[in-house]
Amino acid sequence: MATTFTFDHTIDFSPENADAILRTIPVLPGVFALRSPRPTDEPYLTRAADLRRRMRRLLNPPESQSKRLNLRDKVARIDYCITGSDFESSLVLYHAASTLFGHAEARRRLKLHTPTFLRFAIENPHPRVYATNRLTKRSLDNTYGPFPSRLAAERYCDAVLDLFKLRRCHEDLHPYPEHPGCVYGEMKKCLEPCKQACTFEQYDAETKAVKAFFDTQGESMLAAISADREQASAEMEFERAATLHAQWQKVKAAASQADEIVQPIPNLQAIIVQEAAIPEGQHADQAAIFLLKGGCLAGPERLSTLGVRAVKEQTSVGSSLFAQPLMLQAVPLEGEPVTPTESPEERAKTVLESLDTKIAPSTDLALLSDHLSLFRRWYYRPEKQRTGEIFLPNPDGTWPIRRILRGAARMVLGEPKQLPDIQREAAKEAKVRILHEGRPDVERAVPVVEKRSGKRK
């Protein structure tokens, strides 16, 4: 999948009309390139939270004795596009840099590094699992990730292998009975294929069990243990049930060390919802939708939130007929009412289908690595610093359309705010007067009787 990119806006620049030209630049975040009149010169490419302010710093008349970079006399054209989120800015900047300078230079400028994955070397006669940041075409189906760091990947790998007896050595085995073995064999944590201590069928069965664990994020093992635990409880074998429950907790702890996004690379699918780029003077009623499929990113596509209410995914309100504190208040809007021609669900499905047609399994490992690096950089940020929302497909492979619509509405309207609680007790206390305050013997609180509004005749 080749990287092609064109800027949305192009303006010719001249120092004589710099002030008038810069006034046309929006006060919005975006990505821009300043181009020289000579086509052989490299453009100045960067992103900014405020396009106009950043360009003024570069294109205004230089101050005396200032060391600030000034390109006023070296720019003939301005290319720019506005963006709605930090995630979109990073993706646009990467595609622009790849088009102008190539993948290698774009990777260097954005400081992109291939994320860490767990590779299952299934093609080996004695398969093993190890952490790596190198991608190969033939091993993508057995490469799991991305992880936030190599340490996190190795910690998860060790926790899973502690549940099985798969080998952990890195050498290419040539089994013979006199092989010295390793410490894991001494601790009975390995089947010791190096010593021919197990048959090929036994090691193959262990390999399939480990792969099933990674493919299902531990659900294959948890379901089997849970069924045995329920059977033991039904048969009144409570000691065995307690042992199985302890084993279930250990497996659950190991599986929880990997995020839900950790999947084989071809199975990586997610919908990312961000704020859309809104030109100045226009009403914000759309969200930006991105698609992650097979490790590659596509988008943004705009999704209208007309007719969608922004609600929280989990609320503590009940089904009472009284007004709930999380209900939205109706606000009259100016202008003519707009009647949607199609339902929100149909609009969302159309957007997702459009994104799906723009993406295809990538044969370019460099592009795949860079997209995964951009996604990992955004996804593993602390939750308070990560803008936007992500939605994974349902177990049956379909998309949670209603949840995506609610997430898009939250991007446009913001999180629904809880109304302040009514302090009824505080109101009662406010109508109390303290008599003889500071005298313990006679101090007391008496209610204040409201005065009558009418006058006595």
Coordinates of C-alpha atoms in Angstrom, one line a residue:
M1 CA 0.0 0.0 0.0
A2 CA 1.8 3.1 -1.2
T3 CA 1.8 6.3 0.7
T4 CA 0.3 9.2 -1.3
F5 CA -0.5 12.6 0.3
T6 CA -1.6 16.0 -0.9
F7 CA -2.2 19.1 1.2
D8 CA -5.8 20.5 1.3
H9 CA -4.8 24.2 0.8
T10 CA -2.0 25.9 -1.2
I11 CA -1.2 29.7 -1.0
D12 CA 1.4 31.6 -3.0
F13 CA 3.6 33.7 -0.6
S14 CA 5.4 36.9 -1.1
P15 CA 7.1 39.0 1.6
E16 CA 5.3 42.2 0.3
N17 CA 1.9 40.7 1.1
A18 CA 2.9 38.6 4.0
D19 CA 0.5 40.2 6.5
A20 CA -2.5 39.8 4.3
I21 CA -1.6 36.3 3.4
L22 CA -1.1 35.2 7.0
R23 CA -4.4 36.6 8.0
T24 CA -6.1 34.0 5.8
I25 CA -4.4 31.2 7.7
P26 CA -6.8 29.7 10.2
V27 CA -6.1 29.7 13.9
L28 CA -6.4 25.9 14.1
P29 CA -4.1 23.0 14.6
G30 CA -2.6 21.4 11.5
V31 CA 0.4 20.4 9.4
F32 CA 2.1 22.8 7.0
A33 CA 5.0 22.9 4.5
L34 CA 6.9 26.1 3.5
R35 CA 8.3 25.6 0.0
S36 CA 11.2 27.4 -1.7
P37 CA 11.0 28.8 -5.2
R38 CA 13.7 26.3 -6.2
P39 CA 12.2 22.8 -6.7
T40 CA 15.4 21.1 -5.6
D41 CA 15.2 22.6 -2.1
E42 CA 13.6 20.6 0.7
P43 CA 10.4 22.1 2.1
Y44 CA 10.2 23.1 5.8
L45 CA 7.6 20.6 7.2
T46 CA 6.1 20.6 10.7
R47 CA 2.9 20.5 12.7
A48 CA 1.5 23.2 14.9
A49 CA -1.3 23.7 17.5
D50 CA -1.9 27.2 15.9
L51 CA -1.1 27.4 12.2
R52 CA -1.3 31.2 12.0
R53 CA 0.8 31.9 15.1
R54 CA 3.5 29.4 14.0
M55 CA 3.8 30.8 10.5
R56 CA 4.0 34.3 11.8
R57 CA 7.0 33.4 13.8
L58 CA 8.7 32.0 10.7
L59 CA 7.5 34.6 8.1
N60 CA 7.3 37.9 10.0
P61 CA 10.1 40.5 9.5
P62 CA 13.1 39.3 11.6
E63 CA 13.8 41.0 14.8
S64 CA 17.2 42.7 15.3
Q65 CA 19.9 40.5 16.9
S66 CA 17.5 37.5 17.1
K67 CA 18.6 34.0 16.5
R68 CA 15.1 32.7 15.8
L69 CA 14.7 30.9 12.5
N70 CA 13.2 33.2 9.8
L71 CA 12.2 32.0 6.3
R72 CA 10.5 35.2 5.1
D73 CA 12.8 35.6 2.1
K74 CA 13.1 31.9 1.2
V75 CA 9.4 30.9 0.9
A76 CA 7.4 31.1 -2.3
R77 CA 4.4 28.8 -1.4
I78 CA 2.6 27.6 1.7
D79 CA 0.9 24.2 1.8
Y80 CA -1.2 23.3 4.8
C81 CA -4.1 21.2 6.1
I82 CA -6.0 21.5 9.4
T83 CA -6.4 18.6 11.7
G84 CA -8.7 17.8 14.6
S85 CA -6.6 15.9 17.0
D86 CA -3.0 15.0 18.0
F87 CA -3.5 11.5 16.5
E88 CA -4.5 12.9 13.1
S89 CA -1.7 15.4 13.2
S90 CA 0.9 12.6 13.7
L91 CA -0.6 10.5 10.9
V92 CA -0.8 13.4 8.5
L93 CA 2.7 14.5 9.3
Y94 CA 4.0 11.0 8.7
H95 CA 2.3 10.7 5.3
A96 CA 3.5 14.1 4.3
A97 CA 7.0 13.4 5.3
S98 CA 6.9 10.0 3.5
T99 CA 5.7 11.6 0.3
L100 CA 8.3 14.4 0.5
F101 CA 11.3 12.7 1.9
G102 CA 10.7 8.9 1.8
H103 CA 9.9 6.3 4.5
A104 CA 13.4 6.2 6.0
E105 CA 13.6 10.0 6.5
A106 CA 10.0 10.2 7.8
R107 CA 10.8 7.5 10.3
R108 CA 13.8 9.3 11.5
R109 CA 12.0 12.7 11.8
L110 CA 9.1 11.3 13.8
K111 CA 11.4 9.0 15.8
L112 CA 9.4 5.9 15.0
H113 CA 10.6 2.5 16.1
T114 CA 9.1 -0.9 15.5
P115 CA 7.0 -2.0 18.5
T116 CA 7.9 -5.1 20.5
F117 CA 6.0 -8.3 19.6
L118 CA 6.0 -11.9 20.8
R119 CA 6.8 -14.2 17.9
F120 CA 5.8 -17.9 18.0
A121 CA 8.4 -19.7 16.0
I122 CA 6.0 -22.4 14.8
E123 CA 8.1 -23.3 11.8
N124 CA 10.9 -24.6 14.1
P125 CA 10.8 -28.4 14.8
H126 CA 10.7 -27.5 18.5
P127 CA 8.7 -24.2 18.6
R128 CA 9.4 -21.5 21.1
V129 CA 8.2 -18.0 21.9
Y130 CA 10.4 -14.9 22.2
A131 CA 10.2 -11.1 22.1
T132 CA 11.3 -9.3 19.0
N133 CA 10.9 -6.0 17.1
R134 CA 11.6 -7.4 13.7
L135 CA 8.8 -8.2 11.3
T136 CA 8.9 -10.8 8.5
K137 CA 6.2 -11.6 6.0
R138 CA 6.1 -15.3 6.7
S139 CA 5.7 -14.9 10.5
L140 CA 3.0 -12.2 10.7
D141 CA 0.3 -14.8 11.5
N142 CA 2.3 -15.9 14.5
T143 CA 3.4 -12.5 15.8
Y144 CA 1.4 -11.1 18.7
G145 CA 1.3 -7.5 19.8
P146 CA 2.0 -4.6 20.0
F147 CA 3.3 -4.3 23.5
P148 CA 4.2 -1.0 25.2
S149 CA 7.8 -2.1 25.7
R150 CA 10.1 -5.1 25.5
L151 CA 9.9 -5.5 29.3
A152 CA 6.1 -5.8 29.2
A153 CA 6.3 -8.3 26.4
E154 CA 9.0 -10.4 28.2
R155 CA 7.0 -10.3 31.4
Y156 CA 3.9 -11.5 29.7
C157 CA 5.8 -14.2 27.9
D158 CA 7.4 -15.5 31.1
A159 CA 4.0 -15.5 32.9
V160 CA 2.4 -17.6 30.2
L161 CA 5.3 -20.0 29.8
D162 CA 5.2 -20.6 33.6
L163 CA 1.8 -22.3 33.0
F164 CA 3.2 -24.7 30.4
K165 CA 6.4 -26.7 29.7
L166 CA 7.5 -25.2 26.4
R167 CA 11.2 -24.7 25.9
R168 CA 12.8 -21.3 26.5
C169 CA 16.3 -21.8 25.2
H170 CA 17.4 -19.9 22.0
E171 CA 19.6 -22.6 20.4
D172 CA 18.6 -24.7 17.4
L173 CA 18.1 -28.1 19.1
H174 CA 19.8 -31.3 18.0
P175 CA 18.4 -33.6 20.6
Y176 CA 20.5 -36.5 22.1
P177 CA 20.2 -38.2 25.5
E178 CA 23.4 -36.8 26.9
H179 CA 22.4 -33.2 26.4
P180 CA 23.2 -31.1 29.5
G181 CA 19.8 -29.4 29.5
C182 CA 19.1 -26.2 31.3
V183 CA 17.8 -24.8 34.6
Y184 CA 14.2 -24.9 33.5
G185 CA 14.5 -28.6 33.0
E186 CA 15.8 -29.0 36.5
M187 CA 12.8 -27.1 37.8
K188 CA 10.4 -29.3 35.8
K189 CA 9.3 -26.3 33.8
C190 CA 10.3 -27.8 30.5
L191 CA 9.6 -31.0 28.7
E192 CA 13.3 -31.2 27.8
P193 CA 13.1 -32.1 24.1
C194 CA 16.9 -31.5 24.0
K195 CA 17.4 -34.7 26.0
Q196 CA 14.7 -36.6 24.1
A197 CA 12.8 -36.8 27.4
C198 CA 9.5 -36.4 25.6
T199 CA 8.0 -37.6 22.3
F200 CA 7.3 -35.4 19.3
E201 CA 3.5 -35.9 19.9
Q202 CA 3.8 -34.7 23.5
Y203 CA 5.8 -31.5 22.6
D204 CA 3.4 -30.9 19.7
A205 CA 0.4 -31.0 22.1
E206 CA 2.1 -28.6 24.4
T207 CA 2.8 -26.3 21.5
K208 CA -0.9 -26.3 20.4
A209 CA -2.0 -25.5 23.9
V210 CA 0.4 -22.5 24.1
K211 CA -0.7 -21.2 20.7
A212 CA -4.4 -21.5 21.7
F213 CA -3.6 -19.5 24.9
F214 CA -2.1 -16.7 22.8
D215 CA -4.8 -16.8 20.2
T216 CA -7.6 -16.5 22.8
Q217 CA -5.8 -14.4 25.3
G218 CA -6.0 -17.2 27.9
E219 CA -9.7 -17.9 27.4
S220 CA -9.0 -21.5 26.1
M221 CA -7.3 -22.4 29.4
L222 CA -9.7 -20.4 31.6
A223 CA -12.8 -22.1 30.2
A224 CA -11.3 -25.6 30.7
I225 CA -10.3 -24.9 34.3
S226 CA -13.7 -23.2 35.0
A227 CA -15.6 -26.2 33.7
D228 CA -13.5 -28.6 35.9
R229 CA -14.1 -26.3 38.9
E230 CA -17.8 -26.3 38.4
Q231 CA -17.9 -30.1 38.0
A232 CA -15.8 -30.6 41.2
S233 CA -18.2 -28.3 43.1
A234 CA -21.2 -30.2 41.8
E235 CA -19.6 -33.5 43.0
M236 CA -18.9 -32.0 46.5
E237 CA -15.1 -32.2 46.0
F238 CA -14.5 -28.8 47.5
E239 CA -10.7 -29.2 48.1
R240 CA -10.2 -30.0 44.4
A241 CA -12.5 -27.1 43.5
A242 CA -10.4 -24.8 45.7
T243 CA -7.2 -26.0 44.0
L244 CA -8.7 -25.4 40.6
H245 CA -9.9 -21.9 41.6
A246 CA -6.3 -21.0 42.7
Q247 CA -5.1 -22.3 39.4
W248 CA -7.8 -20.2 37.6
Q249 CA -6.6 -17.1 39.4
K250 CA -3.0 -17.7 38.4
V251 CA -4.0 -18.1 34.8
K252 CA -6.2 -15.0 34.9
A253 CA -3.3 -13.0 36.4
A254 CA -1.0 -14.1 33.6
A255 CA -3.6 -13.4 30.9
S256 CA -4.3 -9.9 32.3
Q257 CA -0.7 -8.8 31.7
A258 CA -1.5 -8.4 28.0
D259 CA -3.8 -5.6 26.8
E260 CA -6.9 -6.6 24.9
I261 CA -5.4 -5.1 21.7
V262 CA -2.6 -7.7 21.7
Q263 CA -3.5 -10.0 18.8
P264 CA -1.8 -11.6 15.8
I265 CA -1.0 -8.8 13.4
P266 CA -3.4 -9.9 10.6
N267 CA -6.2 -9.9 13.2
L268 CA -5.6 -6.4 14.5
Q269 CA -8.8 -4.5 14.0
A270 CA -10.0 -1.4 15.8
I271 CA -12.0 1.8 15.2
I272 CA -10.5 5.0 16.5
V273 CA -12.7 8.0 17.1
Q274 CA -11.2 11.5 17.3
E275 CA -12.3 15.1 17.1
A276 CA -12.7 16.2 13.4
A277 CA -11.1 19.2 11.9
I278 CA -13.7 21.9 11.8
P279 CA -13.0 25.0 9.6
E280 CA -13.5 28.4 11.2
G281 CA -17.1 29.5 11.4
Q282 CA -18.6 26.1 11.0
H283 CA -20.6 24.1 13.5
A284 CA -19.0 21.0 15.0
D285 CA -21.3 18.1 14.4
Q286 CA -19.0 15.5 13.0
A287 CA -16.3 13.2 14.4
A288 CA -13.2 11.8 12.7
I289 CA -13.2 8.0 12.3
F290 CA -10.0 5.9 11.7
L291 CA -9.7 2.2 10.9
L292 CA -6.9 0.0 12.1
K293 CA -6.9 -3.3 10.1
G294 CA -4.1 -5.7 9.8
G295 CA -1.7 -3.2 11.4
C296 CA -2.4 -0.5 8.8
L297 CA -4.3 2.8 9.5
A298 CA -6.8 4.4 7.2
G299 CA -8.8 7.6 7.6
P300 CA -10.1 10.0 8.6
E301 CA -13.7 9.7 7.5
R302 CA -16.2 12.1 8.9
L303 CA -19.2 10.7 10.8
S304 CA -22.2 12.9 11.4
T305 CA -23.6 12.8 15.0
L306 CA -26.9 14.3 14.0
G307 CA -29.6 12.6 16.1
V308 CA -27.2 10.8 18.4
R309 CA -27.2 11.5 22.2
A310 CA -23.9 11.6 24.1
V311 CA -24.2 9.3 27.1
K312 CA -21.6 7.5 29.2
E313 CA -21.0 3.8 28.5
Q314 CA -21.7 2.8 32.1
T315 CA -24.0 4.9 34.3
S316 CA -25.3 4.2 37.8
V317 CA -28.7 5.6 37.1
G318 CA -31.7 3.3 37.2
S319 CA -34.9 3.1 35.2
S320 CA -36.8 5.7 37.3
L321 CA -39.3 8.0 35.6
F322 CA -37.9 10.9 37.4
A323 CA -35.2 13.1 35.8
Q324 CA -31.8 11.6 36.2
P325 CA -28.7 13.7 36.9
L326 CA -27.0 12.4 33.7
M327 CA -29.9 13.4 31.4
L328 CA -29.1 16.1 28.8
Q329 CA -31.0 19.4 28.9
A330 CA -32.5 20.6 25.7
V331 CA -30.9 23.7 24.3
P332 CA -32.6 25.7 21.5
L333 CA -30.4 26.1 18.5
E334 CA -30.4 28.8 15.9
G335 CA -31.3 28.1 12.2
E336 CA -33.7 25.8 10.5
P337 CA -34.2 22.3 11.8
V338 CA -32.3 19.6 9.9
T339 CA -34.0 16.3 9.2
P340 CA -31.5 13.4 8.6
T341 CA -32.1 11.4 5.4
E342 CA -30.8 8.2 6.9
S343 CA -30.5 6.8 10.4
P344 CA -27.3 7.2 12.4
E345 CA -26.6 3.4 12.2
E346 CA -26.8 3.6 8.4
R347 CA -24.4 6.5 8.3
A348 CA -21.9 4.7 10.6
K349 CA -22.0 1.6 8.5
T350 CA -21.4 3.6 5.3
V351 CA -18.4 5.3 6.9
L352 CA -16.9 1.9 8.0
E353 CA -17.5 0.4 4.6
S354 CA -15.7 3.4 3.0
L355 CA -12.7 3.0 5.3
D356 CA -12.6 -0.7 4.6
T357 CA -12.3 -0.1 0.9
K358 CA -9.3 2.2 1.4
I359 CA -7.2 -0.3 3.2
A360 CA -5.7 -3.6 2.1
P361 CA -3.2 -6.1 3.6
S362 CA 0.1 -4.3 3.4
T363 CA 3.1 -6.0 1.7
D364 CA 5.4 -3.1 2.7
L365 CA 6.8 -4.0 6.1
A366 CA 8.3 -0.5 6.6
L367 CA 4.8 1.1 6.2
L368 CA 3.3 -1.6 8.5
S369 CA 5.9 -1.0 11.1
D370 CA 5.5 2.8 11.0
H371 CA 1.7 2.6 11.3
L372 CA 2.0 0.2 14.2
S373 CA 4.5 2.5 15.9
L374 CA 2.1 5.5 15.5
F375 CA -0.8 3.4 16.9
R376 CA 1.3 2.1 19.9
R377 CA 2.5 5.6 20.7
W378 CA -1.1 6.8 21.0
Y379 CA -2.7 3.8 22.5
Y380 CA -0.3 3.2 25.4
R381 CA -0.4 6.8 26.6
P382 CA -1.7 7.4 30.1
E383 CA -5.5 7.5 29.9
K384 CA -5.7 11.2 31.0
Q385 CA -3.3 12.1 28.2
R386 CA -4.8 10.0 25.4
T387 CA -7.5 11.9 23.5
G388 CA -10.1 9.9 21.5
E389 CA -11.7 6.5 22.0
I390 CA -11.0 3.1 20.6
F391 CA -13.5 0.3 19.8
L392 CA -12.7 -3.3 19.1
P393 CA -14.9 -5.7 17.1
N394 CA -17.5 -7.9 18.7
P395 CA -16.6 -11.6 19.2
D396 CA -18.6 -12.4 16.1
G397 CA -16.5 -10.0 14.0
T398 CA -19.1 -7.2 13.7
W399 CA -18.6 -3.7 14.8
P400 CA -20.4 -2.2 17.9
I401 CA -22.2 0.4 15.8
R402 CA -24.2 2.0 18.7
R403 CA -21.1 2.3 20.9
I404 CA -19.2 3.9 18.1
L405 CA -22.0 6.4 17.5
R406 CA -22.1 7.3 21.2
G407 CA -18.3 7.7 21.3
A408 CA -18.5 10.0 18.2
A409 CA -21.2 12.1 20.0
R410 CA -19.0 12.4 23.1
M411 CA -16.1 13.6 20.8
V412 CA -18.4 16.3 19.4
L413 CA -20.5 17.3 22.5
G414 CA -18.1 16.3 25.3
E415 CA -18.8 14.1 28.2
P416 CA -22.3 14.5 29.8
K417 CA -21.9 16.5 33.0
Q418 CA -23.6 15.5 36.2
L419 CA -25.9 18.1 37.6
P420 CA -25.0 19.3 41.2
D421 CA -26.8 17.5 44.0
I422 CA -29.5 19.3 45.9
Q423 CA -28.3 19.9 49.4
R424 CA -31.6 19.6 51.2
E425 CA -30.0 19.1 54.7
A426 CA -27.9 22.2 54.2
A427 CA -31.0 24.2 53.3
K428 CA -32.6 23.1 56.6
E429 CA -29.5 24.0 58.6
A430 CA -29.4 27.5 57.0
K431 CA -32.8 28.2 58.6
V432 CA -31.5 27.7 62.1
R433 CA -30.3 30.4 64.5
I434 CA -27.9 29.9 67.4
L435 CA -28.9 31.6 70.6
H436 CA -26.2 32.4 73.2
E437 CA -23.4 31.1 71.1
G438 CA -20.3 30.3 73.0
R439 CA -22.1 29.7 76.4
P440 CA -22.3 25.9 76.9
D441 CA -24.9 26.2 79.6
V442 CA -27.5 28.0 77.6
E443 CA -26.4 27.8 73.9
R444 CA -29.1 26.3 71.7
A445 CA -30.3 26.2 68.1
V446 CA -33.8 27.4 67.3
P447 CA -35.5 27.4 63.8
V448 CA -36.0 30.7 62.2
V449 CA -39.7 31.5 61.4
E450 CA -40.1 33.1 58.0
K451 CA -41.8 36.4 58.0
R452 CA -45.1 36.8 56.3
S453 CA -45.0 38.6 53.1
G454 CA -48.5 40.3 53.5
K455 CA -49.0 43.4 55.7
R456 CA -51.4 43.5 58.6
K457 CA -54.3 45.8 58.2

